[in-house]
Short mmCIF file of C-alpha atoms in Angstrom, two decimals:
data_model
loop_
_atom_site.label_atom_id
_atom_site.label_comp_id
_atom_site.label_asym_id
_atom_site.label_seq_id
_atom_site.Cartn_x
_atom_site.Cartn_y
_atom_site.Cartn_z
CA MET A 286 69.78 122.53 144.94
CA ARG A 287 70.28 118.71 144.89
CA SER A 288 68.36 118.61 141.54
CA GLY A 289 70.64 121.44 139.99
CA VAL A 290 73.69 119.30 141.01
CA SER A 291 72.33 116.07 139.46
CA VAL A 292 71.48 117.80 136.10
CA ARG A 293 75.06 119.08 135.82
CA VAL A 294 76.45 115.74 136.63
CA LEU A 295 74.21 114.06 134.00
CA LEU A 296 75.25 116.74 131.31
CA ALA A 297 79.09 116.10 132.27
CA VAL A 298 78.60 112.31 132.03
CA GLY A 299 76.80 112.59 128.65
CA ALA A 300 79.32 114.82 127.35
CA ALA A 301 82.25 112.49 128.18
CA ALA A 302 80.39 109.68 126.73
CA SER A 303 79.76 111.49 123.55
CA VAL A 304 83.61 112.29 123.35
CA LEU A 305 84.55 108.55 124.02
CA SER A 306 82.03 107.46 121.56
CA GLY A 307 83.56 109.64 118.78
CA CYS A 308 87.06 108.34 119.53
CA ALA A 309 86.12 104.73 119.48
CA GLY A 310 84.06 105.09 116.44
CA GLY A 311 86.57 107.11 114.44
CA SER A 312 90.05 106.53 113.31
CA GLY A 313 91.39 109.43 115.24
CA ARG A 314 92.95 110.78 111.91
CA PRO A 315 91.93 114.14 110.43
CA ALA A 316 90.16 114.46 107.16
CA LEU A 317 91.71 116.33 104.18
CA PRO A 318 89.73 119.09 102.41
CA PRO A 319 87.84 117.87 99.23
CA ALA A 320 89.07 118.69 95.83
CA SER A 321 86.89 119.18 92.87
CA TYR A 322 86.73 116.44 90.07
CA VAL A 323 88.23 118.90 87.55
CA ALA A 324 90.63 121.49 88.72
CA SER A 325 89.11 124.94 88.49
CA LYS A 326 92.64 126.39 87.48
CA GLU A 327 95.43 124.23 86.33
CA GLN A 328 98.73 125.10 87.93
CA PRO A 329 102.23 123.94 87.17
CA GLY A 330 103.80 121.36 89.73
CA GLU A 331 107.23 121.36 91.19
CA GLU A 332 110.06 121.16 88.82
CA TYR A 333 110.70 117.49 87.75
CA VAL A 334 113.44 115.76 89.62
CA ILE A 335 115.11 112.84 87.69
CA GLY A 336 114.67 109.40 89.01
CA PRO A 337 116.01 106.01 88.44
CA LEU A 338 115.05 104.29 85.04
CA ASP A 339 113.91 107.59 83.51
CA GLN A 340 114.37 107.79 79.86
CA LEU A 341 116.46 110.91 78.84
CA ASN A 342 117.11 112.55 75.45
CA ILE A 343 120.59 114.30 75.69
CA PHE A 344 120.97 116.72 72.98
CA VAL A 345 124.36 118.35 72.35
CA TRP A 346 124.04 121.22 69.77
CA ARG A 347 126.07 120.85 66.57
CA ASN A 348 127.63 117.74 68.17
CA PRO A 349 125.31 114.90 67.22
CA GLU A 350 127.97 112.29 67.98
CA LEU A 351 127.77 113.50 71.67
CA SER A 352 124.05 113.41 71.76
CA ALA A 353 122.32 110.19 73.18
CA LYS A 354 118.94 108.69 74.18
CA ILE A 355 119.77 106.89 77.33
CA GLN A 356 118.04 105.31 80.58
CA VAL A 357 119.10 106.24 84.05
CA ARG A 358 120.77 103.25 85.67
CA PRO A 359 119.22 101.81 88.94
CA ASP A 360 122.26 103.36 90.76
CA GLY A 361 121.19 106.80 89.62
CA ARG A 362 124.11 107.52 87.07
CA ILE A 363 124.26 107.98 83.44
CA THR A 364 127.05 107.28 80.83
CA THR A 365 127.25 109.24 77.56
CA PRO A 366 129.94 109.75 74.97
CA LEU A 367 132.95 111.27 76.62
CA ILE A 368 131.11 111.18 80.10
CA ASN A 369 131.30 108.14 82.56
CA ASP A 370 129.17 107.59 85.62
CA MET A 371 127.69 110.94 85.88
CA PRO A 372 125.14 111.16 88.76
CA ALA A 373 121.63 111.91 87.40
CA VAL A 374 119.11 111.12 90.01
CA GLY A 375 117.95 114.01 92.28
CA LYS A 376 118.70 116.61 89.68
CA THR A 377 116.40 118.57 87.54
CA PRO A 378 117.03 118.33 83.70
CA SER A 379 118.44 122.03 83.81
CA MET A 380 120.84 120.97 86.64
CA LEU A 381 122.00 117.84 84.74
CA ALA A 382 122.45 119.80 81.53
CA ALA A 383 124.61 122.21 83.41
CA ASP A 384 126.75 119.52 84.79
CA MET A 385 127.09 117.85 81.31
CA LYS A 386 128.15 121.31 79.88
CA GLN A 387 130.83 121.59 82.44
CA ALA A 388 132.07 118.11 81.73
CA LEU A 389 131.87 118.43 78.02
CA GLY A 390 133.78 121.81 78.19
CA GLN A 391 137.10 119.92 78.42
CA TYR A 392 136.55 118.65 74.80
CA VAL A 393 134.19 120.96 73.23
CA LYS A 394 134.15 124.78 73.14
CA ASP A 395 131.13 126.31 74.97
CA PRO A 396 128.84 123.35 74.35
CA ILE A 397 124.94 123.88 74.41
CA VAL A 398 123.37 120.99 76.23
CA SER A 399 119.67 120.23 76.57
CA VAL A 400 118.07 117.45 78.69
CA ILE A 401 114.66 116.28 77.97
CA VAL A 402 112.96 113.56 80.06
CA GLU A 403 111.05 111.44 77.57
CA ASN A 404 109.68 108.67 79.75
CA PHE A 405 109.61 109.26 83.41
CA SER A 406 109.17 107.45 86.74
CA GLY A 407 110.52 110.13 89.16
CA THR A 408 111.95 109.52 92.48
CA TYR A 409 109.99 108.12 95.43
CA SER A 410 109.39 111.79 96.73
CA GLN A 411 107.57 112.64 93.29
CA GLN A 412 105.44 109.50 93.20
CA VAL A 413 102.24 108.55 94.71
CA ARG A 414 102.10 104.86 96.11
CA ILE A 415 98.89 102.97 96.43
CA ILE A 416 99.12 99.62 98.34
CA GLY A 417 96.77 97.22 99.77
CA ALA A 418 93.42 95.98 98.62
CA THR A 419 93.36 97.48 95.13
CA GLU A 420 93.28 95.80 91.64
CA LYS A 421 96.84 96.59 90.98
CA PRO A 422 99.08 98.33 93.68
CA ALA A 423 101.60 100.58 92.18
CA SER A 424 103.70 103.56 92.27
CA ILE A 425 102.76 106.16 89.80
CA PRO A 426 104.41 109.50 88.85
CA TYR A 427 102.66 112.50 90.44
CA ARG A 428 101.29 115.07 88.08
CA ALA A 429 100.14 118.70 88.76
CA ASN A 430 96.77 118.80 90.29
CA MET A 431 96.34 115.11 90.78
CA THR A 432 93.59 113.88 92.93
CA LEU A 433 92.67 110.61 94.76
CA LEU A 434 90.22 109.84 92.02
CA ASP A 435 93.13 110.16 89.38
CA ALA A 436 95.11 107.72 91.48
CA MET A 437 92.36 105.18 92.03
CA ILE A 438 91.58 105.18 88.16
CA ALA A 439 95.34 104.44 87.53
CA VAL A 440 95.33 101.41 89.76
CA GLY A 441 91.88 99.94 88.66
CA GLY A 442 90.06 100.86 91.69
CA LEU A 443 89.31 98.82 94.76
CA ASN A 444 89.23 95.07 94.95
CA GLN A 445 86.35 93.05 96.11
CA TYR A 446 87.74 92.70 99.59
CA ALA A 447 88.68 96.31 100.21
CA ALA A 448 87.45 98.33 103.15
CA GLY A 449 87.72 101.55 101.18
CA ASN A 450 86.23 103.89 103.80
CA LYS A 451 89.13 102.57 106.18
CA ALA A 452 91.73 103.68 104.04
CA LYS A 453 94.28 106.16 105.05
CA LEU A 454 96.72 108.49 103.30
CA VAL A 455 100.33 108.91 104.77
CA ARG A 456 102.00 112.21 103.89
CA HIS A 457 105.45 113.50 104.80
CA ASP A 458 105.73 117.14 105.74
CA ARG A 459 108.88 118.41 104.27
CA ASP A 460 109.11 121.64 106.39
CA THR A 461 108.88 119.83 109.71
CA GLY A 462 110.09 116.34 108.80
CA GLU A 463 106.90 114.86 110.48
CA GLN A 464 104.60 112.27 109.03
CA HIS A 465 100.89 112.80 109.20
CA GLU A 466 97.97 110.35 108.56
CA TYR A 467 94.60 111.26 107.03
CA LYS A 468 91.48 109.22 106.77
CA LEU A 469 90.05 108.56 103.22
CA GLN A 470 86.38 107.72 102.01
CA ILE A 471 87.49 105.78 98.76
CA ALA A 472 84.31 103.56 98.92
CA ASP A 473 82.01 106.62 99.10
CA LEU A 474 84.05 108.25 96.29
CA LEU A 475 83.97 105.25 93.81
CA LYS A 476 80.68 103.67 94.71
CA LYS A 477 78.53 106.64 95.60
CA GLY A 478 80.03 109.43 93.68
CA ASP A 479 80.67 111.45 96.85
CA SER A 480 82.64 114.36 95.59
CA SER A 481 83.61 115.52 99.16
CA ALA A 482 85.63 112.22 99.34
CA ASN A 483 87.79 113.46 96.50
CA VAL A 484 90.97 114.96 97.97
CA GLY A 485 94.01 116.51 96.34
CA LEU A 486 97.22 114.64 96.42
CA GLN A 487 100.86 115.73 97.02
CA PRO A 488 104.11 114.36 95.62
CA GLY A 489 105.40 111.39 98.06
CA ASP A 490 101.75 110.47 99.37
CA VAL A 491 101.32 106.91 100.28
CA ILE A 492 97.70 105.37 100.07
CA ILE A 493 97.00 102.35 102.24
CA ILE A 494 93.80 100.44 101.70
CA PRO A 495 92.93 97.65 104.15
CA GLU A 496 90.86 94.55 103.49
CA SER A 497 87.44 93.98 105.17
CA MET A 498 87.49 91.80 108.13
CA PHE A 499 84.18 90.21 106.80
#
């Protein structure tokens, strides 16, 4: 009887030690599911939202004098012939075209307006930001089907001091408003070619890469 109790105690202690070891050795952050190097099926992303410093081509049919190529100001507004300080940031191109059509309707009968984004930066919610121990930290516009590998190529990879396998991804959940952190294995991805370390990204993701302590 005493022997059976001893075995149960030892098993319980061993299980507890295993759990504590896992908590101490890991980051406590969940991992994201891997993404393939090349998307098996390309899918369209969310509709583009205009951001500060985007380059826009605004075309008013049969009214070339009202058409213009402009850059969205840092304050998020644009000025075109007959229209002053119209808010542009946060709108899709079709939404901005509809607002301009309404504004120009005071001067032109039934204007037909098209808005084309020629050089884009996007809002922060549509960018992926990579900071820390990388060759060139940057905010890059998100594109449909973007992966961690795409983002790391865009910033030139890790620098010599990076602790790539201790990196994390911070993601905002738009539905709940909560912020979640996920562990990344960037060193395994870039140095070992570990495809399981390549994960899919979402607009607004922030990748943080710490430096090694030694």
